[in-house]
XYZ file of C-alpha atoms in Angstrom:
381
model
C -4.358 7.760 27.182
C -6.800 5.596 25.666
C -5.633 2.478 27.770
C -6.176 3.768 30.861
C -9.995 5.149 29.912
C -10.318 1.237 28.319
C -9.370 0.023 31.931
C -11.279 2.261 33.696
C -14.442 1.324 31.647
C -13.869 -2.508 32.594
C -13.646 -2.275 36.103
C -17.336 -0.467 36.212
C -20.604 -2.376 37.442
C -21.745 -3.462 33.840
C -25.525 -3.042 35.602
C -24.472 0.949 35.035
C -25.142 0.004 31.413
C -28.050 -2.567 31.742
C -25.678 -5.501 30.647
C -26.003 -8.748 32.841
C -24.583 -11.411 30.611
C -20.854 -10.701 30.655
C -18.544 -9.031 32.646
C -14.349 -8.329 32.763
C -11.793 -9.118 35.252
C -8.561 -7.139 34.930
C -6.051 -9.829 35.315
C -2.618 -8.275 34.205
C -1.253 -5.120 32.559
C 2.341 -4.795 30.826
C 4.455 -1.711 30.461
C 7.368 -1.938 27.844
C 9.609 0.112 30.347
C 9.264 -1.374 33.907
C 6.992 -3.492 36.306
C 6.628 -0.475 38.347
C 5.047 1.668 35.716
C 2.584 -1.000 35.242
C 1.847 -1.184 39.187
C 1.086 2.849 39.082
C -1.017 2.387 36.148
C -3.409 -0.498 38.045
C -3.296 1.858 40.984
C -4.432 4.969 38.973
C -7.112 3.034 37.270
C -8.226 1.657 40.424
C -8.128 -2.160 39.588
C -9.129 -4.629 42.387
C -5.674 -6.482 43.908
C -4.833 -9.489 42.221
C -3.895 -8.331 38.964
C -0.325 -8.544 37.615
C 2.113 -6.098 36.471
C 4.651 -6.949 34.064
C 7.697 -5.032 32.836
C 7.848 -6.508 29.459
C 5.140 -7.836 26.894
C 7.169 -11.118 26.512
C 6.590 -11.952 30.202
C 3.022 -10.470 29.988
C 1.868 -12.846 27.369
C 3.046 -16.111 29.520
C 0.530 -15.318 31.849
C -2.308 -18.246 31.994
C -4.972 -16.376 33.893
C -5.064 -13.805 30.588
C -7.867 -14.661 28.114
C -7.580 -11.761 26.001
C -5.431 -8.645 25.548
C -5.912 -5.377 24.631
C -3.497 -3.968 22.626
C -3.283 0.245 23.028
C -0.030 1.047 21.693
C 1.031 3.240 19.143
C -0.184 2.330 15.458
C 3.288 1.875 14.390
C 3.674 -1.320 17.021
C 0.270 -2.865 16.308
C 1.538 -5.431 14.131
C 4.393 -6.848 16.030
C 2.821 -6.281 19.684
C -0.575 -8.267 18.232
C 1.461 -11.162 16.683
C 3.485 -11.595 19.657
C -0.238 -12.134 21.427
C -1.615 -14.534 18.822
C 1.707 -16.677 18.838
C 1.605 -16.979 22.745
C -2.079 -18.332 22.119
C -3.952 -15.002 23.354
C -7.169 -13.698 21.507
C -6.854 -9.935 20.975
C -8.272 -6.751 20.881
C -6.377 -4.262 18.871
C -6.635 -0.616 18.659
C -7.358 1.199 15.651
C -6.346 1.934 13.348
C -5.730 -1.972 13.250
C -1.984 -1.784 11.611
C 0.045 0.632 9.543
C -1.020 -1.215 6.134
C -3.561 -3.406 4.866
C -1.038 -6.195 4.366
C -0.241 -6.305 7.670
C -3.952 -6.597 9.059
C -4.434 -9.708 6.535
C -1.067 -11.241 7.991
C -2.532 -10.784 11.636
C -5.916 -12.274 10.383
C -4.032 -15.241 8.582
C -2.431 -16.000 11.661
C -5.735 -15.482 14.045
C -7.392 -18.342 11.846
C -4.742 -20.636 11.818
C -4.398 -20.549 15.680
C -8.116 -20.715 16.039
C -7.900 -17.172 18.061
C -10.501 -14.488 18.216
C -9.262 -11.020 16.583
C -11.226 -7.740 16.379
C -9.932 -4.217 15.561
C -10.971 -1.833 18.495
C -13.240 0.730 16.765
C -15.083 1.338 20.105
C -17.723 3.827 18.377
C -19.312 1.095 16.238
C -20.654 -0.744 19.395
C -22.311 2.368 20.746
C -26.131 2.580 21.277
C -26.536 5.534 19.145
C -24.513 3.943 16.457
C -26.588 0.713 16.568
C -29.925 3.006 16.460
C -28.572 4.953 13.370
C -27.465 2.026 11.345
C -30.965 0.155 12.150
C -32.914 3.644 11.087
C -31.110 3.346 8.007
C -31.415 -0.468 7.356
C -35.200 -0.151 8.461
C -35.413 2.162 5.094
C -36.390 5.205 7.229
C -33.905 7.284 5.052
C -34.721 6.042 1.912
C -32.094 5.861 -0.478
C -28.717 7.054 0.978
C -26.623 9.095 -1.532
C -24.077 10.938 0.627
C -22.590 11.115 3.607
C -20.382 13.921 5.283
C -18.187 13.341 8.258
C -15.663 15.766 9.948
C -13.120 14.639 12.624
C -10.730 17.181 13.359
C -8.628 18.674 16.249
C -7.745 22.566 15.966
C -4.302 22.762 17.746
C -0.974 25.011 16.949
C 0.864 22.026 15.704
C 4.242 23.255 16.082
C 3.396 24.329 19.894
C 1.615 21.455 20.869
C 3.333 18.316 19.176
C 6.584 19.740 18.044
C 8.644 17.086 16.034
C 8.504 14.339 18.360
C 5.005 13.909 19.537
C 3.111 10.849 18.216
C 0.623 12.423 16.347
C 3.246 13.951 14.237
C 5.805 11.508 14.246
C 6.650 9.004 11.161
C 8.207 6.559 13.281
C 5.157 5.918 15.465
C 2.781 6.220 12.291
C 1.580 9.538 12.907
C -0.371 11.931 11.229
C -4.355 12.935 11.463
C -5.285 9.924 9.149
C -4.278 6.905 11.246
C -5.550 8.750 14.411
C -8.562 10.869 13.958
C -9.270 9.911 10.016
C -10.098 6.729 11.000
C -13.169 7.801 12.784
C -14.545 9.792 9.621
C -13.936 6.386 7.626
C -15.821 4.835 10.474
C -18.689 6.453 10.068
C -18.584 6.118 6.280
C -18.382 2.604 6.337
C -20.892 1.785 9.304
C -23.537 3.532 7.137
C -22.994 3.223 3.457
C -20.913 -0.281 3.649
C -22.200 -1.927 6.905
C -25.720 -1.241 6.466
C -25.795 -3.669 3.262
C -26.273 -7.453 3.339
C -22.777 -8.900 3.261
C -23.196 -9.877 -0.288
C -23.834 -6.513 -1.587
C -21.058 -4.902 0.017
C -18.336 -3.632 -2.328
C -15.126 -1.844 -2.048
C -15.165 1.839 -2.594
C -12.880 3.924 -4.896
C -11.034 7.248 -3.345
C -9.691 10.265 -4.242
C -8.024 12.145 -1.780
C -6.068 15.224 -0.797
C -3.182 15.171 1.877
C -1.283 17.983 3.341
C 1.814 17.228 5.237
C 3.169 18.949 8.279
C 6.281 20.583 7.472
C 8.416 19.509 10.200
C 7.978 15.693 9.872
C 5.883 14.452 6.897
C 3.017 13.212 8.466
C -0.185 14.189 7.551
C -1.838 17.269 8.977
C -4.618 17.685 6.611
C -6.323 14.875 4.732
C -9.750 15.025 2.709
C -11.298 12.020 0.771
C -13.890 11.364 -1.228
C -15.369 7.793 -1.482
C -17.480 6.264 -3.941
C -19.210 3.291 -2.667
C -21.025 1.274 -5.732
C -23.916 0.064 -3.839
C -25.649 2.095 -1.113
C -28.721 1.616 1.350
C -31.939 1.914 -0.035
C -33.827 1.280 -3.501
C -32.032 2.444 -7.001
C -33.692 5.728 -8.793
C -36.202 4.960 -11.197
C -34.744 3.731 -14.694
C -31.548 2.750 -12.794
C -29.755 0.401 -15.693
C -29.742 -2.393 -12.914
C -32.348 -1.389 -11.012
C -31.032 -3.039 -7.904
C -28.421 -0.686 -6.771
C -26.924 3.165 -6.781
C -23.838 4.812 -6.051
C -23.284 7.029 -2.798
C -20.590 9.469 -2.104
C -18.782 9.431 1.577
C -16.665 12.533 2.224
C -14.323 11.969 5.051
C -12.194 14.844 6.301
C -9.528 15.395 9.194
C -7.372 17.886 10.168
C -4.667 18.868 13.225
C -5.375 22.913 12.542
C -8.983 23.564 12.581
C -11.462 21.715 14.512
C -15.037 20.273 13.886
C -16.006 21.984 17.068
C -13.911 25.294 17.095
C -15.347 26.674 20.253
C -15.762 23.508 22.348
C -19.326 23.984 22.761
C -20.927 22.257 19.573
C -22.071 25.362 18.367
C -21.208 24.133 14.813
C -23.790 21.269 15.707
C -23.548 17.909 13.309
C -20.182 16.231 12.632
C -21.845 13.559 10.902
C -24.470 14.179 8.257
C -25.835 10.886 6.504
C -28.469 12.493 3.551
C -31.122 10.103 1.863
C -34.051 10.723 -0.259
C -36.685 10.789 2.648
C -34.553 12.935 4.994
C -31.063 13.616 6.849
C -29.493 12.276 10.280
C -27.504 14.356 11.479
C -24.875 13.247 14.703
C -23.627 15.664 16.704
C -19.659 15.787 17.296
C -17.605 14.213 18.309
C -17.493 11.885 15.749
C -15.551 9.191 18.132
C -18.028 9.773 21.275
C -21.292 11.307 20.269
C -24.433 11.215 22.287
C -26.883 13.130 20.168
C -28.600 12.505 16.930
C -31.809 13.572 15.126
C -33.805 12.993 11.704
C -35.092 15.657 9.788
C -37.543 14.913 7.350
C -37.187 15.798 3.682
C -39.748 18.309 2.565
C -42.961 16.935 1.677
C -42.424 13.804 4.014
C -43.974 15.200 7.134
C -44.622 18.404 8.754
C -46.047 19.258 12.594
C -49.459 20.443 12.594
C -48.138 24.167 13.169
C -46.166 24.009 9.556
C -42.971 23.428 11.415
C -40.237 21.137 10.103
C -40.580 17.914 11.919
C -37.479 16.596 13.672
C -36.813 13.560 15.862
C -34.329 14.220 18.643
C -32.625 11.097 20.094
C -29.940 11.418 23.176
C -27.847 8.290 23.869
C -25.969 9.024 27.343
C -22.953 7.238 27.931
C -22.581 5.887 31.845
C -18.710 6.313 31.629
C -16.179 6.649 28.743
C -18.142 4.128 26.354
C -15.232 1.782 25.846
C -16.862 -1.217 27.614
C -19.164 -1.984 24.927
C -16.544 -2.976 22.584
C -15.175 -4.827 25.439
C -18.494 -6.385 25.990
C -18.631 -7.581 22.204
C -15.474 -9.274 22.629
C -17.008 -11.201 25.877
C -19.657 -12.379 23.932
C -17.722 -13.470 21.044
C -15.351 -15.605 23.362
C -18.441 -16.822 25.526
C -20.140 -17.955 21.962
C -16.715 -19.684 20.413
C -16.844 -17.160 17.591
C -13.545 -15.797 16.185
C -14.660 -12.906 14.032
C -17.194 -10.157 15.663
C -20.366 -9.318 13.217
C -20.152 -5.587 14.324
C -16.713 -5.193 13.299
C -15.588 -8.032 10.890
C -12.266 -8.726 9.409
C -12.683 -8.203 5.884
C -14.172 -4.809 6.793
C -11.182 -3.918 8.716
C -9.213 -4.852 5.606
C -11.027 -2.684 3.206
C -10.731 0.230 5.410
C -6.955 -0.257 5.551
C -6.697 -0.524 1.793
C -8.595 2.725 1.574
C -6.306 4.324 3.979
C -3.134 2.917 1.883
C -4.541 4.185 -1.282
C -5.008 7.653 0.540
C -1.352 7.397 1.582
C -0.213 6.699 -2.019
C -2.103 9.324 -3.416
C -0.904 11.911 -1.071
C 2.900 10.488 -1.054
C 2.803 9.673 2.848
C 5.373 6.837 3.418
C 6.128 5.781 6.953
C 9.492 4.143 7.825
C 10.059 0.514 6.148
C 10.362 -1.222 9.339
C 7.166 -0.089 10.605
C 5.265 -1.403 7.494
C 7.206 -4.401 7.258
C 5.437 -8.059 7.542
C 8.682 -9.603 9.345
C 8.246 -10.821 12.728
C 9.750 -10.675 15.202
C 11.126 -7.273 14.558
C 12.781 -4.677 16.701
C 11.201 -1.250 16.990
């Protein structure tokens, strides 16, 4: 469960990741089923004594000791749960995918603005040192003009045997399917390399063409492939380009429940992410959601070893835990500095990504139940 991984990371000593300017305390947790379950969660995560355990979210958000809430419920419930927290005056870090549709994300942002509250989509991978290194490498021009990024984040499972018809991964009532659960990581890499590396005024929403295969038992997407065209991409435009200032790039995002990015579990297939520019290629070994290794392969003519062998720069970025503490650190710094929005995962970018997923679902005919796509609040689910 992602919630216990997050909490276990929170209670780790920040010095293990060379952080000294922020620290976190778990003040309370809540379970929608019972306070006993919440207490058991605290015990299993080895949270220091003193944290409160609640048997309902309504009780939980009244706790005055809580500054910011981490929402880790199914996608279907993000909008209702986050709105509950915002209405109670709490800052929020909400798991990705942010909501089931862009309209819900926009409404949450409007509410956070109106109430002067911090709100961020919990895209933990964006805050890894590895991700920051890769983005800076691109921003510094080391990859030249970036023209294509290919990302695959897929799990290879016997879907009928593992998920059946009720598991959250394929349950339409919970906004199940590979797009919102796994495909969000593929899109994350496209956006953080082709969109976020540009100055804010230069960032333009991409167009998308997609193909979706539904799971026969529930209708949730089990295989989704997306080609995004970003009108502006990092690096200099080719000579003779009409406006001379920008060039487009293609982003290919793949996700699948039946075949895996890493079929043997030993990373034999190597990169899950390939970022291709005129000066070479960045390869990031999978999994796309928690990578620890990246390399830069120079384009021919750009650099060779004295032996005539290709020159490859290898980079290793170990993670002292699960790696979810870095997004929490970002939240802590934003609250400390009085910022309502993170520069690393801004509201506008979250909206554009949700709009892309809306369009993919439209093209593929994937529709969730009306009640989980509704803007009505409160609404019992």
